[in-house]
Coordinates of C-alpha atoms (C1' of nucleotides) in Angstrom, one line a residue:
Chain A
M508 CA 0.4 5.8 -11.2
H509 CA 3.9 5.4 -10.7
A510 CA 7.4 5.7 -12.8
C511 CA 9.1 2.8 -10.1
H512 CA 8.6 -0.5 -11.4
E513 CA 11.0 -2.3 -9.3
H514 CA 9.4 -0.7 -5.5
A515 CA 12.4 -1.8 -3.7
T516 CA 14.3 0.5 -5.0
C517 CA 12.5 3.3 -4.3
V518 CA 13.3 3.0 -0.9
E519 CA 16.6 1.4 -1.1
E520 CA 17.3 5.0 -2.7
A521 CA 15.5 7.7 -0.8
L522 CA 17.0 5.8 2.1
G523 CA 20.5 6.5 0.7
A524 CA 19.3 10.2 -0.1
A525 CA 18.8 11.1 3.2
D526 CA 21.6 9.2 4.3
R527 CA 23.6 11.3 2.0
I528 CA 21.1 14.1 3.0
C529 CA 22.0 14.4 5.8
A530 CA 25.5 13.6 6.6
E531 CA 26.2 16.7 4.5
R532 CA 24.1 18.8 7.2
E533 CA 25.7 16.9 10.2
L534 CA 22.4 15.0 11.5
R535 CA 21.9 12.0 12.9
F536 CA 20.2 9.6 10.4
T537 CA 19.1 7.2 13.2
D538 CA 18.2 3.4 13.8
L539 CA 14.1 5.4 14.2
R540 CA 14.4 8.1 11.4
R541 CA 15.7 5.5 8.9
R542 CA 13.1 3.5 9.3
V543 CA 10.0 5.3 10.0
L544 CA 11.2 6.3 6.1
S545 CA 11.9 3.2 4.9
L546 CA 7.7 3.2 5.9
I547 CA 6.4 5.4 4.9
W548 CA 9.2 4.3 1.2
E549 CA 6.7 1.5 1.2
N550 CA 4.0 2.5 0.4
H551 CA 2.7 3.7 -2.9
G552 CA 0.2 6.0 -1.6
S553 CA 0.5 8.0 1.9
S554 CA 0.7 6.7 5.3
K555 CA -0.8 8.0 8.4
A556 CA 0.7 8.5 11.2
Y557 CA -0.7 5.9 13.6
D558 CA -0.4 3.3 10.7
I559 CA 3.3 3.8 10.9
M560 CA 3.4 3.9 15.2
E561 CA 1.6 0.5 14.4
K562 CA 4.4 -1.4 11.7
L563 CA 7.0 0.4 14.2
G564 CA 5.4 -2.1 16.6
G565 CA 7.8 -4.5 18.3
D566 CA 10.7 -3.9 19.3
Y567 CA 9.7 -0.4 19.2
S568 CA 6.2 -0.2 20.8
A569 CA 5.9 3.2 19.6
K570 CA 4.0 5.8 21.0
P571 CA 2.7 9.2 19.3
P572 CA 5.0 11.6 20.4
T573 CA 8.0 9.3 18.5
V574 CA 6.2 9.1 15.2
Y575 CA 5.8 13.0 15.2
R576 CA 8.8 13.7 15.9
T577 CA 10.8 11.4 13.4
L578 CA 7.3 12.9 11.1
D579 CA 8.8 16.4 12.4
F580 CA 12.2 16.2 11.5
L581 CA 11.6 14.5 8.8
Q582 CA 9.7 16.9 7.3
E583 CA 12.0 19.7 8.1
N584 CA 15.0 17.8 6.2
G585 CA 12.4 18.3 2.9
L586 CA 12.7 14.1 3.5
V587 CA 8.8 14.2 3.7
H588 CA 6.1 16.7 3.2
K589 CA 2.2 16.6 4.7
I590 CA -0.7 16.0 2.6
N591 CA -3.5 18.9 4.3
S592 CA -6.1 17.5 3.3
L593 CA -5.4 13.8 4.0
N594 CA -3.3 14.2 7.4
A595 CA -0.8 12.1 5.4
Y596 CA 2.3 12.0 4.9
V597 CA 4.6 11.1 1.7
G598 CA 8.2 11.1 0.8
C599 CA 9.7 13.7 -0.9
S600 CA 10.9 12.6 -4.1
H601 CA 13.3 14.6 -5.2
P602 CA 15.1 16.2 -1.7
L603 CA 17.4 19.3 -1.6
K604 CA 15.5 20.8 -4.1
H605 CA 12.1 20.6 -2.6
K606 CA 10.9 24.0 -2.8
D607 CA 7.2 25.0 -4.5
C608 CA 5.9 21.6 -4.7
F609 CA 2.3 20.3 -5.5
F610 CA 0.5 16.8 -5.1
L611 CA -1.2 14.7 -7.4
I612 CA -3.8 13.0 -5.3
C613 CA -5.9 9.2 -7.1
S614 CA -8.9 9.0 -4.4
C615 CA -9.8 5.3 -6.2
C616 CA -5.3 4.4 -5.9
N617 CA -4.9 6.6 -3.7
E618 CA -1.6 7.4 -5.1
V619 CA 0.4 10.8 -4.6
Q620 CA 2.6 11.8 -7.6
E621 CA 4.7 15.1 -6.3
C622 CA 5.3 17.2 -8.9
C623 CA 7.1 20.9 -9.5
A624 CA 6.8 22.9 -11.8
S625 CA 8.1 26.1 -12.2
H626 CA 5.8 27.6 -14.2
V627 CA 3.4 26.9 -12.1
A628 CA 4.9 28.4 -9.0
D629 CA 5.4 31.7 -11.1
T630 CA 2.0 31.8 -11.5
L631 CA 1.5 32.1 -7.6
R632 CA 3.7 34.1 -6.9
D633 CA 2.7 36.8 -9.8
M634 CA -1.1 36.6 -7.7
A635 CA 0.3 37.3 -4.3
G636 CA 2.2 40.0 -5.6
K637 CA -0.6 41.5 -7.0
N638 CA -2.6 41.0 -3.7
K639 CA 0.5 42.3 -1.9
F640 CA 0.9 39.1 0.4
S641 CA 4.4 37.4 1.0
P642 CA 4.0 34.4 0.4
R643 CA 5.5 31.4 2.9
H644 CA 4.5 28.6 2.1
T645 CA 1.8 26.9 -0.6
T646 CA -0.2 24.3 0.2
L647 CA -1.3 22.5 -2.9
E648 CA -3.0 19.5 -3.2
I649 CA -5.5 18.2 -6.6
E650 CA -7.1 15.7 -5.9
G651 CA -8.5 13.5 -8.6
E652 CA -8.7 10.5 -10.4
C653 CA -4.6 9.4 -12.4
Q654 CA -4.4 8.1 -16.3
D655 CA -4.5 4.5 -14.7
C656 CA -7.6 5.3 -13.1
L657 CA -9.8 6.8 -15.5
K658 CA -8.3 3.8 -18.4
K659 CA -9.8 1.5 -15.7
N660 CA -12.9 2.6 -15.0
Chain B
M10 CA -6.4 42.9 4.5
H11 CA -10.3 42.9 3.9
A12 CA -12.4 45.8 2.5
C13 CA -15.4 45.5 5.3
H14 CA -14.4 48.2 7.1
E15 CA -18.3 47.9 8.4
H16 CA -18.4 44.6 9.4
A17 CA -21.7 44.0 10.7
T18 CA -22.2 44.7 6.6
C19 CA -20.3 41.2 5.6
V20 CA -22.4 39.5 7.9
E21 CA -25.3 40.8 6.8
E22 CA -25.1 40.7 3.3
A23 CA -23.2 37.1 3.5
L24 CA -26.5 36.0 5.6
G25 CA -28.7 36.9 2.7
A26 CA -26.6 35.5 0.0
A27 CA -27.8 32.5 1.9
D28 CA -31.1 33.2 2.2
R29 CA -31.3 33.5 -1.5
I30 CA -29.2 30.7 -2.6
C31 CA -31.1 28.8 -0.1
A32 CA -34.4 29.3 -1.9
E33 CA -33.2 29.0 -5.0
R34 CA -32.1 25.5 -3.8
E35 CA -35.6 24.3 -2.0
L36 CA -32.8 24.4 0.7
R37 CA -33.5 25.1 4.7
F38 CA -32.2 27.5 5.9
T39 CA -32.3 26.6 9.9
D40 CA -32.6 29.1 12.5
L41 CA -28.9 26.3 13.1
R42 CA -27.3 27.3 10.4
R43 CA -28.1 30.8 10.0
R44 CA -26.3 31.2 13.5
V45 CA -23.2 29.1 12.6
L46 CA -22.9 30.9 9.5
S47 CA -23.3 34.3 11.3
L48 CA -21.0 33.2 13.5
I49 CA -17.9 32.5 10.8
W50 CA -18.9 35.6 8.6
E51 CA -18.3 37.4 12.5
N52 CA -14.6 36.8 12.2
H53 CA -12.4 38.0 10.0
G54 CA -10.1 34.7 10.3
S55 CA -10.9 31.7 10.5
S56 CA -13.2 30.2 12.2
K57 CA -12.4 26.7 14.4
A58 CA -15.3 24.0 14.7
Y59 CA -14.4 23.4 18.6
D60 CA -14.7 27.4 19.2
I61 CA -17.9 27.5 17.0
M62 CA -19.2 24.4 19.2
E63 CA -18.7 26.7 22.4
K64 CA -19.8 30.1 21.2
L65 CA -23.3 28.3 19.9
G66 CA -23.2 27.3 24.1
G67 CA -26.8 28.4 25.5
D68 CA -29.3 27.9 24.1
Y69 CA -28.0 25.3 21.8
S70 CA -25.6 24.2 24.4
A71 CA -24.5 21.8 20.8
K72 CA -22.7 19.3 20.5
P73 CA -19.1 17.8 18.4
P74 CA -22.1 16.8 15.8
T75 CA -24.8 19.5 15.4
V76 CA -21.6 21.6 14.3
Y77 CA -19.9 19.2 11.7
R78 CA -23.1 18.1 10.3
T79 CA -23.9 21.9 9.5
L80 CA -20.3 22.9 8.7
D81 CA -20.8 20.3 6.6
F82 CA -24.5 21.8 4.5
L83 CA -22.9 25.2 4.6
Q84 CA -19.5 23.2 3.1
E85 CA -22.3 21.5 -0.4
N86 CA -23.7 24.4 -0.8
G87 CA -20.7 26.5 -1.4
L88 CA -21.0 29.2 1.9
V89 CA -18.1 28.3 3.8
H90 CA -14.3 27.0 2.4
K91 CA -12.8 24.6 5.2
I92 CA -9.2 25.5 5.4
N93 CA -7.3 22.3 5.3
S94 CA -3.6 24.3 6.3
L95 CA -5.6 25.4 9.5
N96 CA -8.5 22.8 10.2
A97 CA -10.7 25.3 10.3
Y98 CA -13.8 27.4 8.4
V99 CA -14.0 29.9 6.6
G100 CA -17.0 32.2 5.1
C101 CA -17.4 32.1 1.0
S102 CA -17.1 35.8 -0.7
H103 CA -18.9 34.9 -3.1
P104 CA -21.3 31.8 -2.6
L105 CA -22.8 30.1 -6.2
K106 CA -19.0 30.7 -8.2
H107 CA -17.2 29.5 -6.4
K108 CA -15.2 27.1 -8.1
D109 CA -11.2 27.1 -8.1
C110 CA -10.5 29.2 -5.5
F111 CA -7.9 29.8 -3.5
F112 CA -6.6 31.3 0.1
L113 CA -3.9 33.8 1.0
I114 CA -3.6 33.6 4.3
C115 CA -1.8 36.0 6.7
S116 CA 0.1 34.2 10.0
C117 CA 0.3 37.9 11.5
C118 CA -3.2 39.1 11.5
N119 CA -4.6 35.0 11.4
E120 CA -6.7 37.4 8.4
V121 CA -7.8 34.3 5.0
Q122 CA -8.3 36.1 1.6
E123 CA -10.1 34.3 -1.0
C124 CA -8.7 34.7 -4.0
C125 CA -10.5 33.7 -7.8
A126 CA -8.6 33.9 -10.7
S127 CA -9.4 32.0 -13.6
H128 CA -5.6 32.5 -14.9
V129 CA -4.1 30.8 -12.0
A130 CA -6.7 27.5 -12.7
D131 CA -6.1 27.6 -16.0
T132 CA -1.8 26.4 -15.0
L133 CA -3.2 23.5 -12.6
R134 CA -5.6 22.4 -15.0
D135 CA -3.2 22.4 -17.5
M136 CA -0.3 21.5 -15.5
A137 CA -2.9 18.5 -14.1
G138 CA -3.6 17.4 -18.3
K139 CA 0.7 17.2 -18.5
N140 CA 0.4 14.9 -15.7
K141 CA -3.0 13.0 -17.2
F142 CA -4.3 13.8 -14.9
S143 CA -8.2 14.4 -14.2
P144 CA -8.4 17.0 -11.3
R145 CA -11.6 17.1 -8.7
H146 CA -11.3 19.4 -6.5
T147 CA -8.1 21.8 -5.9
T148 CA -6.6 22.7 -2.4
L149 CA -4.5 25.7 -2.9
E150 CA -3.3 27.4 0.6
I151 CA -1.1 29.9 0.5
E152 CA 0.1 31.1 3.8
G153 CA 2.3 33.9 4.1
E154 CA 2.3 37.5 5.6
C155 CA -0.5 40.1 4.2
Q156 CA 0.4 43.9 3.2
D157 CA -0.9 45.7 6.0
C158 CA 0.8 43.2 8.8
L159 CA 4.6 43.8 6.3
K160 CA 3.5 47.4 6.2
K161 CA 3.6 47.5 10.5
N162 CA 7.3 45.1 10.7
Chain C
dA1492 C1' -57.2 16.4 12.9
dA1493 C1' -54.8 12.2 12.6
dA1494 C1' -50.9 9.5 10.5
dC1495 C1' -47.2 9.2 7.3
dA1496 C1' -42.6 10.2 5.1
dG1497 C1' -38.1 13.1 5.1
dT1498 C1' -35.2 15.9 7.2
dA1499 C1' -32.7 18.4 10.6
dT1500 C1' -31.2 18.3 16.1
dG1501 C1' -29.8 15.9 19.7
dT1502 C1' -27.6 12.3 22.2
dT1503 C1' -23.7 8.9 23.3
dA1504 C1' -20.1 7.3 22.3
dT1505 C1' -16.0 6.5 20.4
dA1506 C1' -12.2 7.2 16.9
dC1507 C1' -9.0 10.0 15.0
dT1508 C1' -4.9 12.9 14.7
dA1509 C1' -1.2 15.8 17.4
dT1510 C1' 0.9 18.4 21.6
dA1511 C1' 2.6 19.3 26.7
dA1512 C1' 5.6 18.2 30.2
dC1513 C1' 8.9 15.9 32.0
dA1514 C1' 11.8 10.9 32.1
dT1515 C1' 15.9 8.1 31.1
dT1516 C1' 19.0 7.0 27.3
dG1517 C1' 22.5 7.5 23.8
dC1518 C1' 26.5 10.2 21.5
dC1519 C1' 30.4 12.8 21.7
dG1520 C1' 33.7 16.3 23.1
dA1521 C1' 36.6 18.8 27.1
Chain D
dT1346 C1' 34.8 10.4 33.6
dC1347 C1' 32.3 14.0 33.2
dG1348 C1' 29.2 17.1 31.4
dG1349 C1' 26.0 19.0 27.6
dC1350 C1' 22.9 18.1 23.9
dA1351 C1' 20.6 15.1 21.0
dA1352 C1' 16.9 11.9 20.6
dT1353 C1' 14.0 9.4 22.5
dG1354 C1' 10.6 7.3 25.9
dT1355 C1' 6.8 7.6 28.9
dT1356 C1' 2.2 9.6 30.8
dA1357 C1' -1.6 12.5 30.8
dT1358 C1' -4.4 15.0 28.3
dA1359 C1' -5.7 18.0 24.3
dG1360 C1' -8.3 19.0 19.5
dT1361 C1' -10.1 16.8 15.0
dA1362 C1' -14.2 14.3 13.3
dT1363 C1' -17.3 10.6 13.2
dA1364 C1' -20.7 6.2 13.8
dA1365 C1' -24.7 4.5 15.3
dC1366 C1' -29.3 5.3 16.9
dA1367 C1' -33.0 9.5 19.7
dT1368 C1' -36.6 13.1 19.3
dA1369 C1' -38.2 16.5 17.0
dC1370 C1' -39.3 19.8 13.4
dT1371 C1' -42.3 20.0 9.2
dG1372 C1' -45.2 20.2 5.1
dT1373 C1' -47.9 16.7 3.0
dT1374 C1' -51.3 13.0 2.3
dT1375 C1' -56.0 11.0 3.9

DNA sequence: AAACAGTATGTTATACTATAACATTGCCGA
DNA sequence: TCGGCAATGTTATAGTATAACATACTGTTT
């Protein structure tokens, strides 16, 4: 499902992008934030907050507020997304232009693909408009089976 | 936001519809199930599981599994929907034909409007297809502000 | 009616998800 | 170096959900 065959590359790219974004915005991309983002990207699927917490373990012996605050920071800056239907978090594949994206969640291999399709966003905006509704944030998560898993089964 | 000005009517209609659906499917629409569905419909907004639990109180002194099991039953039979972004539940406005619906959630008045628009569903299905993805269930929740609240503010 | 099977509900305990409130540390400019 | 602010640590608790097992209810068969 994922286009990235050399997975270490994904992680490095994501961290590099985060470095740049934080530098531009004069935000501190601290060791903790870097480590959490890295852990999230090391997963092809989505990451649960408490799993991240355990992986931080050791030196950090992190507690919930530490993890949630870090996740909040990453979300606010478009570096990760929360998947509401899973209570889990995924790295954003294209930070900076991360508006109106949605997710294809394979319940077989657990991978999550982020998509952006402006015509989908347009359709949703039109529909909201017809209902006289002013949208602020859209949660669009489609659960199903990805191509690879369909082939296998 | 809601079309129903005589709110008691909504509740009665929803209970009546549930009666019919359960009868058709030879399911038991027990007192507990009826009561939970009624509590959900008495709210214009969405209902939290633990709030429902408290309202059941008295005679029932319900505990979490009782409430969640009842909610599961209602969901499985299309009588209520879970709003993942709120961890809350709403009554389904048109049970039996409850496929591909989505929600407009006003964060000002907390009302939730359920919508079905086949062209939205079509757009999403196309998009999934282009990504070689076979969708099973879609979570589409749009948070924003409804017409009434926009006017007021 | 009594026995039975299956569904529904009750009960106890616990897992999982998230935040409040306050303390401490670390960074950076005045 | 002092003061201020951002980041992280710490303790406690709130909020959401399920597992596992016990009991009760409903309808059918004998």
